[in-house]
Short mmCIF file of N, CA and C in Angstrom, two decimals:
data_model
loop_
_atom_site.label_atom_id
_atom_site.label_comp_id
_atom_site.label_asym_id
_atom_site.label_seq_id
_atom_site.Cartn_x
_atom_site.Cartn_y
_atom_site.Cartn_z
N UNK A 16 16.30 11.36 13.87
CA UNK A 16 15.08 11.26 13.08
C UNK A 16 14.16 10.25 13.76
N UNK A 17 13.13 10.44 13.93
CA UNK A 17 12.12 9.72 14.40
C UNK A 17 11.35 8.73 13.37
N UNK A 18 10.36 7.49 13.91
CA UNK A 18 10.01 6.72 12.93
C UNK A 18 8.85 7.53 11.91
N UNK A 19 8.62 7.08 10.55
CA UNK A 19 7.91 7.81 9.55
C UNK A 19 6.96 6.53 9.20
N UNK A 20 5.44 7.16 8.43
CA UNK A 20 4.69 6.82 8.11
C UNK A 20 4.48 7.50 6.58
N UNK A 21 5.08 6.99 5.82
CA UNK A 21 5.48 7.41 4.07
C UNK A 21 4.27 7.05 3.43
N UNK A 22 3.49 7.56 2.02
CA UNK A 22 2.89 7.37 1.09
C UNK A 22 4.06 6.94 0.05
N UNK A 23 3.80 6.22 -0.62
CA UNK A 23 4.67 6.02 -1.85
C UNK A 23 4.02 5.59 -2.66
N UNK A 24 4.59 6.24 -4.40
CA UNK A 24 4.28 5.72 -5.53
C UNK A 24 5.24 4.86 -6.31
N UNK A 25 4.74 4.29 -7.52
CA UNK A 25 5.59 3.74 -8.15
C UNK A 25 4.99 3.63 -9.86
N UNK A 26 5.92 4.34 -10.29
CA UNK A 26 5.49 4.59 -11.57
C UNK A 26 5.38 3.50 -12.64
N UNK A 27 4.59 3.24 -12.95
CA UNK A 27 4.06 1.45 -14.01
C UNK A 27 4.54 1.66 -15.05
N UNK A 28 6.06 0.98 -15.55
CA UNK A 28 6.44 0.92 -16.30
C UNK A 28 5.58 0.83 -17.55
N UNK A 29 4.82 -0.26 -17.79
CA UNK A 29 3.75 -0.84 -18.87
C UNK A 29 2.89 0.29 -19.11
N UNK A 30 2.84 1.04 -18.28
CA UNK A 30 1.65 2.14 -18.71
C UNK A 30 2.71 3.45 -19.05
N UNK A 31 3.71 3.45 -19.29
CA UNK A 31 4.54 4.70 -19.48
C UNK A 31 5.02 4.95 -18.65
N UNK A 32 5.12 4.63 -17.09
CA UNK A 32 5.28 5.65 -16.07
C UNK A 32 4.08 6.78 -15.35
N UNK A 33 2.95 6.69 -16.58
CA UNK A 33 1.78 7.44 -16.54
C UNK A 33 0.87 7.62 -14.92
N UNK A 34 0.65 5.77 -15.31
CA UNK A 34 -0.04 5.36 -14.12
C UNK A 34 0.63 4.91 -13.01
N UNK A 35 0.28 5.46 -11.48
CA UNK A 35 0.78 4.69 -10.92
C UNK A 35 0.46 3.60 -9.74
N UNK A 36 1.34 3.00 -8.95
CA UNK A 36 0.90 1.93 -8.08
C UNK A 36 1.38 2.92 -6.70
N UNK A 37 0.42 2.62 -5.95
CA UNK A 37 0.68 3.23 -4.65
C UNK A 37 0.57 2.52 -3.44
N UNK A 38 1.35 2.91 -2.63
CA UNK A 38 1.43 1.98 -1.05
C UNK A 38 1.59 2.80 -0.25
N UNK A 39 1.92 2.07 0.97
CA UNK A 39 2.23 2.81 2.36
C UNK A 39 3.33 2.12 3.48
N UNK A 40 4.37 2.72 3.96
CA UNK A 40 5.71 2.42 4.43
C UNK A 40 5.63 2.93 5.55
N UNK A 41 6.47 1.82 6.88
CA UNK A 41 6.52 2.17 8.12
C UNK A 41 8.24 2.15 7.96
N UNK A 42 8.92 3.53 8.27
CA UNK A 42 10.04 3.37 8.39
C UNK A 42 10.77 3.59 9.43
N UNK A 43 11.90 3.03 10.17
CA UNK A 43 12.62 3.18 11.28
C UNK A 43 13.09 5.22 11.28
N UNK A 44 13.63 5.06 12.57
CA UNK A 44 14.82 6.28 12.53
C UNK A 44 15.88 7.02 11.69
N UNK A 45 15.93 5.38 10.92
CA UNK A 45 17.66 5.52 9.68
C UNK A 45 16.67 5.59 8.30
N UNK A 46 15.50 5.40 8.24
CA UNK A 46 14.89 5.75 7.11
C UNK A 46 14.74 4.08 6.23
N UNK A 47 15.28 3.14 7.01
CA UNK A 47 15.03 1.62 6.50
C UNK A 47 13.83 1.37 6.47
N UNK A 48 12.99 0.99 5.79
CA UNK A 48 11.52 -0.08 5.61
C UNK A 48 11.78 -1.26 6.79
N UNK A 49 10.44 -0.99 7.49
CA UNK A 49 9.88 -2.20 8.41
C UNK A 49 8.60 -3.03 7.80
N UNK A 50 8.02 -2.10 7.43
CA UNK A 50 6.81 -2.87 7.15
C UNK A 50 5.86 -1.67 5.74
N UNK A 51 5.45 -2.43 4.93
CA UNK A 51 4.89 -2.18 3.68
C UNK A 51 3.33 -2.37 3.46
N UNK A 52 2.51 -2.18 2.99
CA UNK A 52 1.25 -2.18 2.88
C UNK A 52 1.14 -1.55 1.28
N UNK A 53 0.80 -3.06 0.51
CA UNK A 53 0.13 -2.89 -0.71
C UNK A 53 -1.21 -3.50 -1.18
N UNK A 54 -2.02 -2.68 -1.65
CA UNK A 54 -3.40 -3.59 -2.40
C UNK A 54 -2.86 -4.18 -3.55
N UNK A 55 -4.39 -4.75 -4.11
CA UNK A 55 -3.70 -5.18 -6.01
C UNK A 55 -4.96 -6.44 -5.47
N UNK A 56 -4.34 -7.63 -6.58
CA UNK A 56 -5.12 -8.45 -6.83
C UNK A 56 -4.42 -9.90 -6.00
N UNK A 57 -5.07 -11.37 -5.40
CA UNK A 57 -4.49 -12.25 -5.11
C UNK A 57 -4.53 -13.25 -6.13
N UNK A 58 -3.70 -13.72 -6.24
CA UNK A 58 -4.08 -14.94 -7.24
C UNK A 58 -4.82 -16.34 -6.26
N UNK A 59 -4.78 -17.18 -6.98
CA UNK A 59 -5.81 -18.50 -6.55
C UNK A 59 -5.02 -18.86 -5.32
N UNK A 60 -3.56 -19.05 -5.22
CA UNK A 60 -2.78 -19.74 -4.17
C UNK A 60 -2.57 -18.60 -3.29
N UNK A 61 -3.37 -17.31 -3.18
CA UNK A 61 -2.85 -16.58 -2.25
C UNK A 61 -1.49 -15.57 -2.37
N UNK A 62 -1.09 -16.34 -3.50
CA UNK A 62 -0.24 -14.87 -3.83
C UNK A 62 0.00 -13.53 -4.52
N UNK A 63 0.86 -12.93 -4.30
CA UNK A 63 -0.10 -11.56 -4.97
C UNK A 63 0.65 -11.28 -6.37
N UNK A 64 -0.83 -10.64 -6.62
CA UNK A 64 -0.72 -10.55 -8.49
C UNK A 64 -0.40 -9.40 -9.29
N UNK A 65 1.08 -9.32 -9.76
CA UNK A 65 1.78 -8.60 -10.06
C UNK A 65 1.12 -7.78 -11.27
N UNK A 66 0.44 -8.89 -11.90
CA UNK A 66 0.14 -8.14 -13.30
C UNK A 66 -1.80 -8.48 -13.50
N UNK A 67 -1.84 -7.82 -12.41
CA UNK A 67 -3.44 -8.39 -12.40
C UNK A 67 -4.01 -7.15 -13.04
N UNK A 68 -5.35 -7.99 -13.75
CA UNK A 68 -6.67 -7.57 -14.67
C UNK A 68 -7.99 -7.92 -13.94
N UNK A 69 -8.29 -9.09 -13.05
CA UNK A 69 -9.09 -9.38 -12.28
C UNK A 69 -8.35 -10.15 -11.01
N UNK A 70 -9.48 -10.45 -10.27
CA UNK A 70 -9.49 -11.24 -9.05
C UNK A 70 -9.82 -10.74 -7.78
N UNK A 71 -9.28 -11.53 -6.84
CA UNK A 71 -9.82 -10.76 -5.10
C UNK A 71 -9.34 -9.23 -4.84
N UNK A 72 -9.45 -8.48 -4.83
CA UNK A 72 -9.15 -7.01 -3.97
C UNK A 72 -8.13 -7.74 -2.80
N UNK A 73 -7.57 -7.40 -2.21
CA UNK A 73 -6.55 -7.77 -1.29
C UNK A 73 -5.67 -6.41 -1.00
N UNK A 74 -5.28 -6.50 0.43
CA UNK A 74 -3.80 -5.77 0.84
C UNK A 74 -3.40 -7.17 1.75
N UNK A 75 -1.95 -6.33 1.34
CA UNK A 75 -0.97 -7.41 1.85
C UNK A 75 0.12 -6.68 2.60
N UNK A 76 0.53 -7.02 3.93
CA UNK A 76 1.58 -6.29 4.73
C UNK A 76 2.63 -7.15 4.45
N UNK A 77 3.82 -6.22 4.28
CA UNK A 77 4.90 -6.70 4.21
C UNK A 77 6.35 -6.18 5.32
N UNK A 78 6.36 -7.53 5.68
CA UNK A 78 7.07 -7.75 6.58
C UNK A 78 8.61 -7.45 6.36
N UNK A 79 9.42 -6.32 6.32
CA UNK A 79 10.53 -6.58 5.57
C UNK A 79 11.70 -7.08 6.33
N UNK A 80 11.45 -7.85 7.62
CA UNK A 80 12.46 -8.87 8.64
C UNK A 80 12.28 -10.54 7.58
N UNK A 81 10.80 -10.57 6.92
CA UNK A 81 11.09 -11.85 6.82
C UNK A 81 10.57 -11.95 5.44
N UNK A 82 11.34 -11.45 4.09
CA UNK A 82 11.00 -11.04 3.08
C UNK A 82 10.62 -12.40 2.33
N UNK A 83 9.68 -12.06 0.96
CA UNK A 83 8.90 -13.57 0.09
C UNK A 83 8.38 -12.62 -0.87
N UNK A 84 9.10 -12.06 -2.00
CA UNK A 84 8.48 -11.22 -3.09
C UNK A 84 7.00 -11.81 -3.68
N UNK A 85 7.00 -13.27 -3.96
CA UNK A 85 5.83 -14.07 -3.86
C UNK A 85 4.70 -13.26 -3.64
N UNK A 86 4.89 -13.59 -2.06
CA UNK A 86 3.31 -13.37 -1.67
C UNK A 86 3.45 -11.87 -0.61
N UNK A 87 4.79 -11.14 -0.50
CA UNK A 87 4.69 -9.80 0.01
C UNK A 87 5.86 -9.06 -0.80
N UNK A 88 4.62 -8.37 -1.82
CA UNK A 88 5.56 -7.57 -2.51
C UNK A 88 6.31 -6.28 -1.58
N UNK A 89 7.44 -5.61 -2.80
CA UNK A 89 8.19 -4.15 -1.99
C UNK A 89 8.30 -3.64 -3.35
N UNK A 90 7.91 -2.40 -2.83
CA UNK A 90 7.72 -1.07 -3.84
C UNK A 90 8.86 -0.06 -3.17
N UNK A 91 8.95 -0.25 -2.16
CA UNK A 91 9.54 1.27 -1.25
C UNK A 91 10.95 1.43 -1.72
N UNK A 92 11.67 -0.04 -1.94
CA UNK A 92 12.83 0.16 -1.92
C UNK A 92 13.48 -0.15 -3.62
N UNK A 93 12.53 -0.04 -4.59
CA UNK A 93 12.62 0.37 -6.20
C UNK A 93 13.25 1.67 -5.79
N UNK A 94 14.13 1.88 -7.56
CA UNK A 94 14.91 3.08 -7.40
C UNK A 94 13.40 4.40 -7.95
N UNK A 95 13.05 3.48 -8.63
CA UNK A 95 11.84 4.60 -8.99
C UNK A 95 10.90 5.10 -8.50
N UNK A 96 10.86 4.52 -7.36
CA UNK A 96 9.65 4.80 -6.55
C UNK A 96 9.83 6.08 -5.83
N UNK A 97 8.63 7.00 -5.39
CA UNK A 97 8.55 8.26 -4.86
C UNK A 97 7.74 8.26 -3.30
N UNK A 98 8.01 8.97 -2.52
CA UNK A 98 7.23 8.89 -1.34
C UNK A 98 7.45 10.35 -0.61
N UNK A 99 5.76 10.34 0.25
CA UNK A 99 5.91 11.53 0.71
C UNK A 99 5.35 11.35 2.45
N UNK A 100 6.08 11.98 3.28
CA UNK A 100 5.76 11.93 4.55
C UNK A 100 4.54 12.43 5.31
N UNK A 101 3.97 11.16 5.76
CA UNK A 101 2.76 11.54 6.03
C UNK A 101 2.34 11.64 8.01
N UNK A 102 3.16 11.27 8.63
CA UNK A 102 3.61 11.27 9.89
C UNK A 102 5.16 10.71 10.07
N UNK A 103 5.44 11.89 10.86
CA UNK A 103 6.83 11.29 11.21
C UNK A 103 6.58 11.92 12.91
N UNK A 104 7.16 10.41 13.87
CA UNK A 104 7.05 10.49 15.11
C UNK A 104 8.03 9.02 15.97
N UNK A 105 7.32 9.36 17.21
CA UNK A 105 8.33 8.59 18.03
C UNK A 105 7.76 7.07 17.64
N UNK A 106 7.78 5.83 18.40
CA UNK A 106 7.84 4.44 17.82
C UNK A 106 6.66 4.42 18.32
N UNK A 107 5.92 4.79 19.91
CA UNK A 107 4.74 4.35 20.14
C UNK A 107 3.27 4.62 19.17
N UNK A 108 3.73 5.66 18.83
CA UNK A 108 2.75 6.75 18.15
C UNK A 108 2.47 6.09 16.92
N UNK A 109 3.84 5.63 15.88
CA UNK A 109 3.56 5.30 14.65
C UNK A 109 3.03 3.84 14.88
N UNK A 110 3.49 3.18 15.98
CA UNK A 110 2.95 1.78 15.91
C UNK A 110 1.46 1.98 16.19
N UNK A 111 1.25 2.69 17.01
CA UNK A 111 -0.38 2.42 16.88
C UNK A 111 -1.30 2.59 15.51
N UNK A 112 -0.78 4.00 14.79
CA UNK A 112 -1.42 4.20 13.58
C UNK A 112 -1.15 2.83 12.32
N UNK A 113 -0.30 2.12 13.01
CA UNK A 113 0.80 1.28 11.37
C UNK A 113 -0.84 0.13 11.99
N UNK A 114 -1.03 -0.30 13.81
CA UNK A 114 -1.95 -1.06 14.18
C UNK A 114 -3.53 -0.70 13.52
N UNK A 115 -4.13 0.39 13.01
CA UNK A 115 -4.83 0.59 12.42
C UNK A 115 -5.18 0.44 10.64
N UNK A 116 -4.10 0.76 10.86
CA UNK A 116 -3.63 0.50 8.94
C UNK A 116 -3.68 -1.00 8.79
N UNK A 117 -2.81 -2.03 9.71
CA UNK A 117 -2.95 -3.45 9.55
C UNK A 117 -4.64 -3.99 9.39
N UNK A 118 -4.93 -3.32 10.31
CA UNK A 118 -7.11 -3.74 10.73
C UNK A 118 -7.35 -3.61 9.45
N UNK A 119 -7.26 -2.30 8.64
CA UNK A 119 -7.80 -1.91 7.49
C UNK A 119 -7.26 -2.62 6.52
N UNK A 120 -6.20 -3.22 6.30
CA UNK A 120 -5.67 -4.34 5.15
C UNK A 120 -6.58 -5.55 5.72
N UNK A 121 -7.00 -6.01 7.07
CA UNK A 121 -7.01 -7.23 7.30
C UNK A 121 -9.08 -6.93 6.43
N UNK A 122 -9.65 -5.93 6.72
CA UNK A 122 -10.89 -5.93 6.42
C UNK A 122 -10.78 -5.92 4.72
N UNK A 123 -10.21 -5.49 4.50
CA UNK A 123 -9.69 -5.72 2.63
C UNK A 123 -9.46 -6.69 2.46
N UNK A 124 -8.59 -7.64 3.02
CA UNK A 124 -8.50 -8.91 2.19
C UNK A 124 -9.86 -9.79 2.84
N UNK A 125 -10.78 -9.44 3.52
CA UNK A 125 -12.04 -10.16 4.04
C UNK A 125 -13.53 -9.64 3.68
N UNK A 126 -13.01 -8.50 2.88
CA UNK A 126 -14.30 -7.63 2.08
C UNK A 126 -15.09 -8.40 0.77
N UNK A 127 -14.71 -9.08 0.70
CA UNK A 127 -15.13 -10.02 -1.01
C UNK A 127 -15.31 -8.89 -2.27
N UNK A 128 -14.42 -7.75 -2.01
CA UNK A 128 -14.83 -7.31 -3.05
C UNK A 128 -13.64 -7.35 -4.51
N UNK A 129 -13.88 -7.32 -5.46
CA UNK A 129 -13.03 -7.56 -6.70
C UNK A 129 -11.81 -6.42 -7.12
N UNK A 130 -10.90 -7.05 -7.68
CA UNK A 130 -10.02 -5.59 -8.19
C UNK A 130 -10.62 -5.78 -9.70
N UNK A 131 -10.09 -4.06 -9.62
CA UNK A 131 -10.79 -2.97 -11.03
C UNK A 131 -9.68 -2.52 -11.38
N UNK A 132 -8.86 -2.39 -12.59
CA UNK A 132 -7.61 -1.54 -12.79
C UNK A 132 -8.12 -0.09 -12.66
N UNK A 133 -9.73 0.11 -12.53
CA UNK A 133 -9.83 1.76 -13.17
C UNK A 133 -10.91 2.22 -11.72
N UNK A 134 -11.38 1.06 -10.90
CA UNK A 134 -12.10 1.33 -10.17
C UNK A 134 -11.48 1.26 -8.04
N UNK A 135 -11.23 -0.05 -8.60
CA UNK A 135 -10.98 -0.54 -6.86
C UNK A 135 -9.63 -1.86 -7.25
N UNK A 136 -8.60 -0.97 -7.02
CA UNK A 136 -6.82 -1.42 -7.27
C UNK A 136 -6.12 -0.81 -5.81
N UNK A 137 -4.66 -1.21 -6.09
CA UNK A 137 -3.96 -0.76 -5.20
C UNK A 137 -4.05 1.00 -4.84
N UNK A 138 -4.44 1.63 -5.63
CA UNK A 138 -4.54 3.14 -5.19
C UNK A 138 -5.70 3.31 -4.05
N UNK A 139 -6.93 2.52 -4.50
CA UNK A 139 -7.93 2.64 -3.59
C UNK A 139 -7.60 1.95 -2.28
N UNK A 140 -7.01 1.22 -2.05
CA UNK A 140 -6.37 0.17 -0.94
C UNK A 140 -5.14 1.71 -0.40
N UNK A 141 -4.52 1.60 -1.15
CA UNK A 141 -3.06 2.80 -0.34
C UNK A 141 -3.88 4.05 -0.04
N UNK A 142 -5.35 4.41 -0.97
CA UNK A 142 -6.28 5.76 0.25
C UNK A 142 -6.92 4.94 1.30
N UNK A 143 -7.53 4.14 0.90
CA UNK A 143 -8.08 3.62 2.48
C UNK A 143 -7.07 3.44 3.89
N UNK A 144 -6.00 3.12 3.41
CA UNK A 144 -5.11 2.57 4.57
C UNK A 144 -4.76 4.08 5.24
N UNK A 145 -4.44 5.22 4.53
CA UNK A 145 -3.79 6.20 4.69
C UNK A 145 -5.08 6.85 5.50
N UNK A 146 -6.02 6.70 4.97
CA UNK A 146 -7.53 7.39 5.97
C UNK A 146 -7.44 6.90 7.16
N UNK A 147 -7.65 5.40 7.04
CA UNK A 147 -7.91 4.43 8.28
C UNK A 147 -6.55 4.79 9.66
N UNK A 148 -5.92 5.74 8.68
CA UNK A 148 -4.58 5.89 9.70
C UNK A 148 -4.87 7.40 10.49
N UNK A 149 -5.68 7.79 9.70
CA UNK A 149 -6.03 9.71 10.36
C UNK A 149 -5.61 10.13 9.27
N UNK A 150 -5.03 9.91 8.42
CA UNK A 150 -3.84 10.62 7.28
C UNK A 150 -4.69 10.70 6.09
N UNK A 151 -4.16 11.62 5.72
CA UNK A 151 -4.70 12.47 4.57
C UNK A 151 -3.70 12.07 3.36
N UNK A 152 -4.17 11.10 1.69
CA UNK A 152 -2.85 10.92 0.52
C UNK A 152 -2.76 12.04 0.58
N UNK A 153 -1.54 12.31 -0.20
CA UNK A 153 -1.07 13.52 -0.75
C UNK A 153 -1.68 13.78 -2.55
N UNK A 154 -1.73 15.13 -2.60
CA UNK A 154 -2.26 15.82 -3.12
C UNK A 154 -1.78 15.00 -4.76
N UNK A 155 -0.51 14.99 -4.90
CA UNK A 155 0.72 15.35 -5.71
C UNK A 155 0.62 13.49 -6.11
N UNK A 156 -0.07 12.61 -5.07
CA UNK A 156 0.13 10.66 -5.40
C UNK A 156 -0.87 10.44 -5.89
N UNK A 157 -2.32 11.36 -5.90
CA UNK A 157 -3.44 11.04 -6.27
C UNK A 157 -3.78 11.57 -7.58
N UNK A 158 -5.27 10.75 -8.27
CA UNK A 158 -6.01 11.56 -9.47
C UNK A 158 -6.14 10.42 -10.24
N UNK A 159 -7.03 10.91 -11.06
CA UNK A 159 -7.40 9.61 -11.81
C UNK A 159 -6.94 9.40 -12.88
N UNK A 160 -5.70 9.52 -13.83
CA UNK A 160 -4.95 9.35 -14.42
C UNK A 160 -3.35 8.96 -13.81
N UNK A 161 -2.89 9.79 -12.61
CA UNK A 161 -2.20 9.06 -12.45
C UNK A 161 -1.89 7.87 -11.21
N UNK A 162 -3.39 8.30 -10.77
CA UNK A 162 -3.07 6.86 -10.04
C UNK A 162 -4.95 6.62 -10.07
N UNK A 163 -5.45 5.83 -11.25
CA UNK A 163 -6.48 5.38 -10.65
C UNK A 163 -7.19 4.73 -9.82
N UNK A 164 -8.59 5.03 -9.40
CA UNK A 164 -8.83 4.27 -8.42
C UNK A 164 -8.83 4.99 -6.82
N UNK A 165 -7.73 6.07 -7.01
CA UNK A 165 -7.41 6.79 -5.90
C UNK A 165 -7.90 7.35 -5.40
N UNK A 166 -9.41 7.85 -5.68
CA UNK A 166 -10.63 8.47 -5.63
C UNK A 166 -11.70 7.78 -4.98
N UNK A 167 -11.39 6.72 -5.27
CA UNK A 167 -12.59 5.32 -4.92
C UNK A 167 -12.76 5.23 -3.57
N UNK A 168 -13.52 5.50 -2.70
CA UNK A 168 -13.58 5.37 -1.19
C UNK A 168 -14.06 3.38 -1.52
N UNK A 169 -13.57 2.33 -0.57
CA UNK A 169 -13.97 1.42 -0.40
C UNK A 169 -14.78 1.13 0.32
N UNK A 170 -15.95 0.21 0.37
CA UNK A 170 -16.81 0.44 0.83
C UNK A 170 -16.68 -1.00 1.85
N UNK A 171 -16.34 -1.09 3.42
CA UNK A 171 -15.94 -1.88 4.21
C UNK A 171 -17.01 -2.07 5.39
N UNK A 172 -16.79 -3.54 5.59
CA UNK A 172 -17.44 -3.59 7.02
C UNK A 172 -17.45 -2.93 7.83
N UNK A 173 -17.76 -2.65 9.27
CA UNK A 173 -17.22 -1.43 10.11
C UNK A 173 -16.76 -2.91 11.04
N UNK A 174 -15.33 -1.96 11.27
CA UNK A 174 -14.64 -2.58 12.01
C UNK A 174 -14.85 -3.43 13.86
#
């Protein structure tokens, strides 16, 4: 098996399961998590905000060699969480696209723009990253009930 470039959801308990939180996963050969990419909100010290209503817009890569639930959350490896393959290839290939996806978190957390639970959240952050990669979300992670926000093109510096 070659390395993968996953969409994943995660169904929000607090909202029923209804709504969900979405990211994006760089996985090895054996199907292990290397590296994670979630939006959402930061709190004041920079860490990220689990149960956010306001604050900074942010993505945050997560490193999963040098884990800190703190300030880099993981969604991928919840039992509930769902994911769908959005490139699967050799290591050079995905590293370059995972190198584009990083740019596009780094212009998100430098965009000044605010999180929205209904406007600009982690769904709008997990479509931008997935664009910024060539990649197209999947059909089946998006919509505005169950993952709002997912619709929201962000509106970014040019790189």
């Amino acid at each position: 098996m070659n390395h993968r470039i996953l969409f994943g959801s995660y169904p929000i308990p607090r909202f029923a399961g209804i709504a969900s939180h979405n990211f994006v996963v760089w996985t090895d050969e054996k199907g292990r998590p290397l590296y994670e990419i979630n939006g959402g909100a930061a709190n004041a010290d920079g860490s990220f905000n689990y149960c956010a209503i306001r604050g900074p817009l942010t993505a945050v890569v997560t490193d999963y060699a040098k884990r800190d639930l703190v300030y880099y959350p993981e969604f991928y490896v919840r039992p509930t969480s769902r994911t769908t393959v959005l490139l699967e290839s050799g290591y050079a290939s995905i590293a370059a696209r995972w190198r584009a996806a990083v740019d596009v978190a780094e212009r998100i957390r430098l965009s000044s723009l605010r999180y929205s639970f209904l406007i600009q959240n982690s769904n709008s952050v997990a479509t931008a990253i997935a664009e910024g990669m060539g990649l197209t979300p999947p059909s089946a992670a998006i919509g505005r009930v169950k993952a709002p926000g997912s619709h929201r093109h962000l509106v970014l510096d040019p790189a």
